[in-house]
Coordinates of C-alpha atoms and ligand atoms in Angstrom, one line a residue:
X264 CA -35.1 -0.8 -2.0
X265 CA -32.6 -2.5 0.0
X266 CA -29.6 -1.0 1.6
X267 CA -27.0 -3.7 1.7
X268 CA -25.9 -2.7 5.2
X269 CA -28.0 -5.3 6.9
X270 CA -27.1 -8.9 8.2
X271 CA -27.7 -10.4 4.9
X272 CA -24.4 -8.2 3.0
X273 CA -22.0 -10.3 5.0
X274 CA -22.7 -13.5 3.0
X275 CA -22.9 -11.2 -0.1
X276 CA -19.9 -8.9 0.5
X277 CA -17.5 -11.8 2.0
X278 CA -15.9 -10.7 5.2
X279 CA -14.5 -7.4 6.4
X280 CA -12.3 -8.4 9.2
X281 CA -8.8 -8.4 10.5
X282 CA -9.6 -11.4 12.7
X283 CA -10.3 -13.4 9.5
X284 CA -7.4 -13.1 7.7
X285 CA -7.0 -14.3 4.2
X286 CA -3.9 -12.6 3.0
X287 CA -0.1 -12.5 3.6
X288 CA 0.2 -9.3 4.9
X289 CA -3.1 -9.9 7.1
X290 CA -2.0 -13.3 8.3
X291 CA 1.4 -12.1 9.6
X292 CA -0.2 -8.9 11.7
X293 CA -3.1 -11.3 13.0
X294 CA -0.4 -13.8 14.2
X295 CA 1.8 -10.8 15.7
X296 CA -1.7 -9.2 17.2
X297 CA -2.2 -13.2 19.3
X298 CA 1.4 -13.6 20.1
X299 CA 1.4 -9.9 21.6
X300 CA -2.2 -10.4 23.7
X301 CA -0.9 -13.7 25.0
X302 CA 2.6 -12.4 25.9
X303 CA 1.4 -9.2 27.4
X304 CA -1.7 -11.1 29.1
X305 CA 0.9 -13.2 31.4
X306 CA 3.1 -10.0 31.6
X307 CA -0.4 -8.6 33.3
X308 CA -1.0 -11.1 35.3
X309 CA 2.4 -11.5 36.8
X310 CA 2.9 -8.1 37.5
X311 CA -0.5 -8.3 38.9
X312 CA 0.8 -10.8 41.6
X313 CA 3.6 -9.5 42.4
X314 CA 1.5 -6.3 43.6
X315 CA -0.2 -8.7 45.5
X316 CA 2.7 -9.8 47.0
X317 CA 4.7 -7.1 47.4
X318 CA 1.5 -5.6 49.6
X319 CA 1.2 -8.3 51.8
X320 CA 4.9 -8.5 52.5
X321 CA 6.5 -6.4 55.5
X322 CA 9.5 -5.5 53.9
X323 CA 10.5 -4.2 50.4
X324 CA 11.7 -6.2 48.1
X325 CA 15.4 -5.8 46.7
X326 CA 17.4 -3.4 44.2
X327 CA 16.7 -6.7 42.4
X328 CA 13.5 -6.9 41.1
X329 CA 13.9 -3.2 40.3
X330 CA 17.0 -4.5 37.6
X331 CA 15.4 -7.5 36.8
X332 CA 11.6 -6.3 35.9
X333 CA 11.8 -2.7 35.8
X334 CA 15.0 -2.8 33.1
X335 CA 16.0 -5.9 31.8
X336 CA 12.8 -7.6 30.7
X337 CA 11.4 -4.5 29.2
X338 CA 14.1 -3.9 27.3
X339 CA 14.4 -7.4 26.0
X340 CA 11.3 -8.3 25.7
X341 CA 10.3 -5.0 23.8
X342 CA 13.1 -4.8 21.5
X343 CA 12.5 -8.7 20.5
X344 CA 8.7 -7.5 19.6
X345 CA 9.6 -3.8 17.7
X346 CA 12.0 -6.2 15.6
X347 CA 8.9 -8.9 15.0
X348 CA 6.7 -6.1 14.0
X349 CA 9.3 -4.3 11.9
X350 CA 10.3 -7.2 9.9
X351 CA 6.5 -8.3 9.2
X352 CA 6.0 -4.5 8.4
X353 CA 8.8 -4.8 5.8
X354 CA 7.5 -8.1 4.8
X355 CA 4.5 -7.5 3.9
X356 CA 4.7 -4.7 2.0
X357 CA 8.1 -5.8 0.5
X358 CA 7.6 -5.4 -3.6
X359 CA 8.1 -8.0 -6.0
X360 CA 9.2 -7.8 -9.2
X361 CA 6.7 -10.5 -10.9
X362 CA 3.6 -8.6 -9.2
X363 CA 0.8 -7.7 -11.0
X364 CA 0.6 -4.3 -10.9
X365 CA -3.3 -2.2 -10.8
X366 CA -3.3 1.3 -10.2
X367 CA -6.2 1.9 -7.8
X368 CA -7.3 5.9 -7.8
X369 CA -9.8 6.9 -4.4
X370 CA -12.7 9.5 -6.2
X371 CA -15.1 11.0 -3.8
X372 CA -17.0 8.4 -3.1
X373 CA -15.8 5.7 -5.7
X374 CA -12.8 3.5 -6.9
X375 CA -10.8 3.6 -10.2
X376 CA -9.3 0.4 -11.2
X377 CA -6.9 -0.2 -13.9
X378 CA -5.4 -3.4 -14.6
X379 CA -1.8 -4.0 -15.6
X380 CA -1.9 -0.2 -16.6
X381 CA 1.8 -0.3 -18.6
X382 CA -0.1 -3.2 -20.8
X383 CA -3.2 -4.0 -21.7
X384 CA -4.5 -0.9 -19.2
X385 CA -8.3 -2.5 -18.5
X386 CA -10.2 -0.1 -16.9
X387 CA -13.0 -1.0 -14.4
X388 CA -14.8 0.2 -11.0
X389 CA -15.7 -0.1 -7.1
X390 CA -14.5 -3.8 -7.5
X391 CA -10.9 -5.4 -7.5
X392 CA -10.7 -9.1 -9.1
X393 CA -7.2 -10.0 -7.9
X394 CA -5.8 -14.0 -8.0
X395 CA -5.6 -16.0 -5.3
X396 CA -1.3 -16.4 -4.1
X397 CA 0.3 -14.3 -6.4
X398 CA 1.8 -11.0 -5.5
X399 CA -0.4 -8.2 -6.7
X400 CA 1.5 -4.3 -6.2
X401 CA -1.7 -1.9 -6.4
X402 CA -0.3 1.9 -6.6
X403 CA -2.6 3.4 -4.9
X404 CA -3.2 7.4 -6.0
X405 CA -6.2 9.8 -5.3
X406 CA -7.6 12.3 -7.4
X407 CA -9.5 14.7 -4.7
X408 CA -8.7 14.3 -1.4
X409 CA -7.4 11.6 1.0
X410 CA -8.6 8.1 1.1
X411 CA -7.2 4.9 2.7
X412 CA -7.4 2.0 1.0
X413 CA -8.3 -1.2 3.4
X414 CA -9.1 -4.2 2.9
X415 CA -9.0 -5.7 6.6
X416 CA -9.0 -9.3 5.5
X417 CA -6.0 -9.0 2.9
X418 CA -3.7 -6.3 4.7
X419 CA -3.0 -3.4 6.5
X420 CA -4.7 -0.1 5.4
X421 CA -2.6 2.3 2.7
X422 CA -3.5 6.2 2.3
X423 CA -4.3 7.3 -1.3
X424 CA -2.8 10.9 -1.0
X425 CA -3.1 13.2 -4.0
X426 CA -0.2 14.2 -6.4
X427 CA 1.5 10.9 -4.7
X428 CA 1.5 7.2 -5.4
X429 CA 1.7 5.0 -2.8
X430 CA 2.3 1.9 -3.7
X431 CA 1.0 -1.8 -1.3
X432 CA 2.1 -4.9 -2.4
X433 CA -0.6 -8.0 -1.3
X434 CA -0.8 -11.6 -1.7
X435 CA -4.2 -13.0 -0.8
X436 CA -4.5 -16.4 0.1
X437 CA -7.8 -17.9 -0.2
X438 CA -10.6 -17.8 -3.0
X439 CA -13.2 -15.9 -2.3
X440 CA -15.3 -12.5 -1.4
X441 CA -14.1 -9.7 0.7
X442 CA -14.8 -6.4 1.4
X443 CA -12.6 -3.5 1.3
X444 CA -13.5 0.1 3.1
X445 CA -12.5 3.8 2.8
X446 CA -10.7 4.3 5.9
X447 CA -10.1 8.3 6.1
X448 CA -12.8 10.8 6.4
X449 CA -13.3 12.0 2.8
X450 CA -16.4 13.7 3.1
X451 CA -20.5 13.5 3.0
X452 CA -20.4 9.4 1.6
X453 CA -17.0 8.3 3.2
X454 CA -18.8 5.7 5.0
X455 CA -20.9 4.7 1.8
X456 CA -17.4 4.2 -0.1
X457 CA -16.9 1.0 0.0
X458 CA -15.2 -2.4 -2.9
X459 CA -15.7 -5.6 -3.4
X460 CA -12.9 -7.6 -3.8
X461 CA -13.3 -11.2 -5.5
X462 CA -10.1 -13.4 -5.3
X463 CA -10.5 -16.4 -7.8
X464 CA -8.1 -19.3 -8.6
X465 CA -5.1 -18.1 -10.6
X466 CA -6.5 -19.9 -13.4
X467 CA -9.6 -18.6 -13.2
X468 CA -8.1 -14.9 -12.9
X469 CA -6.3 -15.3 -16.2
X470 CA -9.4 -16.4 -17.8
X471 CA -11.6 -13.5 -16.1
X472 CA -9.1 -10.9 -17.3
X473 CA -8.9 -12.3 -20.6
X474 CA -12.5 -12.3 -21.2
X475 CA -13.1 -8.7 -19.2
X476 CA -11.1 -6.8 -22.1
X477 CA -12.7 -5.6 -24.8
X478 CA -16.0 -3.5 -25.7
X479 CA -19.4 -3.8 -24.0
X480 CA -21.5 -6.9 -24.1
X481 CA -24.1 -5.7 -26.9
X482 CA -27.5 -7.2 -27.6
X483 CA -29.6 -6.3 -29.7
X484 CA -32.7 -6.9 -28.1
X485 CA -34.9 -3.4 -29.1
X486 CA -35.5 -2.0 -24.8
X487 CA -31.6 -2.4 -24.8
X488 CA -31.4 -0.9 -27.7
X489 CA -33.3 2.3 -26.5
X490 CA -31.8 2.6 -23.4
X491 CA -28.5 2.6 -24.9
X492 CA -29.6 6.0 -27.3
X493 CA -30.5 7.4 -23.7
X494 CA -27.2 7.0 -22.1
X495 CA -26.1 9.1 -25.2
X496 CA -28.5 11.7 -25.7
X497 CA -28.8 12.6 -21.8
X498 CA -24.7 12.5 -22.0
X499 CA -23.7 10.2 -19.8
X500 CA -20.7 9.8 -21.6
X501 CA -19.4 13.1 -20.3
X502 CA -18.9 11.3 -17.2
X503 CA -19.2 7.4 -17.6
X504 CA -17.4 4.7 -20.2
X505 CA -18.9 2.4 -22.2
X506 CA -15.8 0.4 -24.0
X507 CA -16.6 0.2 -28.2
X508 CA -20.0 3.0 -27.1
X509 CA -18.6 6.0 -25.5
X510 CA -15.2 6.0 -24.5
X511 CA -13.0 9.2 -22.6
X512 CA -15.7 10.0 -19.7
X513 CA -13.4 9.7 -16.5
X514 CA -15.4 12.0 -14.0
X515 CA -17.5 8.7 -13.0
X516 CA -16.9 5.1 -12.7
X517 CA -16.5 2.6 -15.4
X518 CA -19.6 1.3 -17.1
X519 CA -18.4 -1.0 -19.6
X520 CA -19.1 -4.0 -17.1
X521 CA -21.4 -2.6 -14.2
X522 CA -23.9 -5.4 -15.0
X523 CA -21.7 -7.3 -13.1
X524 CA -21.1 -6.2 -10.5
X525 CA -22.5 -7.5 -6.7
X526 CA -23.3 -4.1 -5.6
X527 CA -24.2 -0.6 -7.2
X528 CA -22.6 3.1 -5.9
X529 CA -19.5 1.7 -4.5
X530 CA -21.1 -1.3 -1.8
X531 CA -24.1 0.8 -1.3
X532 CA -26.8 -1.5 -3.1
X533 CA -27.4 -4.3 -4.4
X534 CA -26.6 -3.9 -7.8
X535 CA -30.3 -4.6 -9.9
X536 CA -32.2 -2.6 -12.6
X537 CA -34.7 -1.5 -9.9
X538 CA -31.8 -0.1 -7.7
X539 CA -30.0 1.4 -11.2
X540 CA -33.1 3.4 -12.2
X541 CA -33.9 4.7 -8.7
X542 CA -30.0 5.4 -8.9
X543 CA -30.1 7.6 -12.2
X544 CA -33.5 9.3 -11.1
X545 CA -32.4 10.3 -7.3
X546 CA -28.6 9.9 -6.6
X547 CA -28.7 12.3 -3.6
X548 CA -31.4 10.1 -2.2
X549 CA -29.5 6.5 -2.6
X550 CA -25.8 8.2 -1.9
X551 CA -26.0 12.3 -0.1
X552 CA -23.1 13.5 -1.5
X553 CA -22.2 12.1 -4.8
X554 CA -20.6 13.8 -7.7
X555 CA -23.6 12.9 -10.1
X556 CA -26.8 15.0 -11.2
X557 CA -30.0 13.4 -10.7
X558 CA -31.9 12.6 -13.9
X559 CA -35.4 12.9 -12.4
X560 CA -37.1 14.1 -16.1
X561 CA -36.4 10.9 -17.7
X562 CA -40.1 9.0 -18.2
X563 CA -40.9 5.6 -16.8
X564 CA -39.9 4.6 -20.3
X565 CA -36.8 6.1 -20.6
X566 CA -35.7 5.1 -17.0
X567 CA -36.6 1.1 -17.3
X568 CA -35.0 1.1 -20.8
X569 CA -31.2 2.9 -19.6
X570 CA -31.4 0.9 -16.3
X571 CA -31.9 -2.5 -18.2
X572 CA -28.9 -1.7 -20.5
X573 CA -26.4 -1.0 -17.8
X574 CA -28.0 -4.3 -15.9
X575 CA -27.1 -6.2 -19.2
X576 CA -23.8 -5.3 -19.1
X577 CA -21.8 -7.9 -17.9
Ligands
HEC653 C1 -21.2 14.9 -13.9 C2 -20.7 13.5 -14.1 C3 -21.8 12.4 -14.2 C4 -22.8 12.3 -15.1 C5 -23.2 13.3 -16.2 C6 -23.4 11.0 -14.9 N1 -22.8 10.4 -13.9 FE1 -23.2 8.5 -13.2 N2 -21.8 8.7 -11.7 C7 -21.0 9.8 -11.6 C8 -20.2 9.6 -10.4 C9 -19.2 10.6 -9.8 C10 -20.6 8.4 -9.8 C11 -20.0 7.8 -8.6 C12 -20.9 8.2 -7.4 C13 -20.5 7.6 -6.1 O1 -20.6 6.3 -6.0 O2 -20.1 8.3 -5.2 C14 -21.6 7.9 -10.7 C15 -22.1 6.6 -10.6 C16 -23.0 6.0 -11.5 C17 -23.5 4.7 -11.4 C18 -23.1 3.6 -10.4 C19 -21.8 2.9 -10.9 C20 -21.3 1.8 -9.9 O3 -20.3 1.3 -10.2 O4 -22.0 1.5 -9.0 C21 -24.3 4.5 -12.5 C22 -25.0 3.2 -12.8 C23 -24.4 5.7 -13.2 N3 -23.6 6.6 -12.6 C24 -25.2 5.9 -14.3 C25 -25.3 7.1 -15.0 C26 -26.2 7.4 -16.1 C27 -27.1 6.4 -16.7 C28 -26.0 8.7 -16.4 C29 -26.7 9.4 -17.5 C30 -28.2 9.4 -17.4 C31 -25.0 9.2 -15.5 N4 -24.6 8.3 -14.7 C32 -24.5 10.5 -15.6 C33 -20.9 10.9 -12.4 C34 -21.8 11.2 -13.4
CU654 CU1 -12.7 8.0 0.7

């Protein structure tokens, strides 16, 4: 088994960086971030010179200089840049009243999703599906302890605080895959809780969420079949949800579509029956830390036919 934290998740994953920015809120701090390291770069290099200067000359220089760069242009030019950075701060998180709205909930070490949760309320997990230039208000809550939500290529980073909503409205700009991050120290798998966030055409999110409601995918093929009776009798259910097979388990992440997603255990692995049976028989070995029991008595059987089933969903 394959960690996806080698050289080959960045293709997979999409990017993770603030220096790529694909999103309004990212866009504006990136263009503050070059416009503050040039300005301050030739504020360096002057002041740099006149040291220079101001060694090599005999006598000191005038009240002057003392007016001119010690008070004036510091005021000036650091008021003109707190202004900049304030009114991007309120731009880009300034709310909109057409926003789609998903509640996003920080579990150690997983993600809650719920689309459009004062409608049709789709629930899904460790993945956000958002469309590409519309304005998307994600209230961000917690059930444990603190999390941040980031996704450095879309905007600045959010703190998901229990008993509080805090709410981060984003407008992503290009198609495509990114990666978001836990960005507060949650405990033993903070740095193994990790998202996938897929940005599609607007188009093609209508269609996606469309399609995405509903019950599970069922076929009837007979391994499916089986594994599905072992997601019920081993109980599952008391954790996990299954949309039309077991519905009401909240403990654990969504099921209904896991199949489809690129990764397994919140950007941990590559999501693929293999990794989803060595998942179910040793958590603590693919994930120290996380809130589920091992199921290490299942037989060989048992274990191919549940992981198949959750692979099939999709
Ligand atoms: C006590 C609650 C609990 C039970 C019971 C439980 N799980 Fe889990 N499961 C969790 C939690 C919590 C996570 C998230 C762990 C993490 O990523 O930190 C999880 C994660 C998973 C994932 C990964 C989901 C994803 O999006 O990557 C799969 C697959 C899974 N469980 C399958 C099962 C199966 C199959 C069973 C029954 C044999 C089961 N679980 C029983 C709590 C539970
Ligand atoms: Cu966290």
């Amino acid at each position: 088994m394959e960690p996806l934290a080698d050289t080959s998740t960045l293709d997979m994953y999409g990017s993770q960086s603030a220096l790529r920015p694909s999103g309004f809120g990212a866009s504006m701090t990136y263009d503050l971030t070059l416009v503050m390291t040039v300005f301050f770069g030739v504020v360096f290099v002057f002041v740099m010179a006149l040291l220079v200067f101001a060694w090599r000359r005999e006598t000191p220089a005038g009240h002057w200089w003392v007016w001119s760069g010690g008070i004036i242009l510091p005021v000036v030019t650091i008021v003109t840049l707190m202004t900049a950075s304030t009114a991007i701060l309120v731009a880009s998180t300034r709310s909109d009243d057409q926003a789609l709205v998903i509640d996003v909930t920080g579990y150690q070490f997983w993600w809650d999703v719920v689309y459009d949760p004062d409608g049709i309320a789709l629930r899904d997990a460790n993945e956000l599906v958002l469309p590409a230039d519309r304005a998307v208000t994600l209230r961000l809550k917690s059930n444990d302890v603190i999390h941040s939500f980031w996704v450095p290529s879309i905007a600045g980073k959010m703190d998901m605080i229990p008993g509080r909503i805090n709410t981060l409205t984003i407008r992503p700009q290009e198609p495509g895959r990114y990666r978001g991050q836990c960005a507060e120290f949650c405990g033993l798998s903070h740095p193994r809780m990790a998202f996938e966030v897929v940005v599609l055409e607007p188009e093609a999110f209508d269609a996606w969420l469309l399609t995405t409601q509903g019950e599970a995918r069922d076929m009837a093929r007979p391994e499916l079949l089986d594994g599905k009776q072992v997601f019920i009798d081993e109980g599952c259910s008391a954790c996990h949800e299954i949309r039309g097979v077991a519905e009401g388990g909240r403990l654990g992440p969504d099921l209904t579509r896991v199949g489809a997603r690129a990764s397994l255990g919140a950007g941990m692995w590559r999501m693929n029956q293999g990794n989803l049976a060595g998942w179910i028989a040793d958590v603590g070995d693919m994930k120290p830390g996380a809130q589920m029991p091992s199921y290490n008595h299942l037989s060989g059987p048992e274990l191919r036919a549940v992981s198949a089933y959750l692979a099939s969903l999709k």
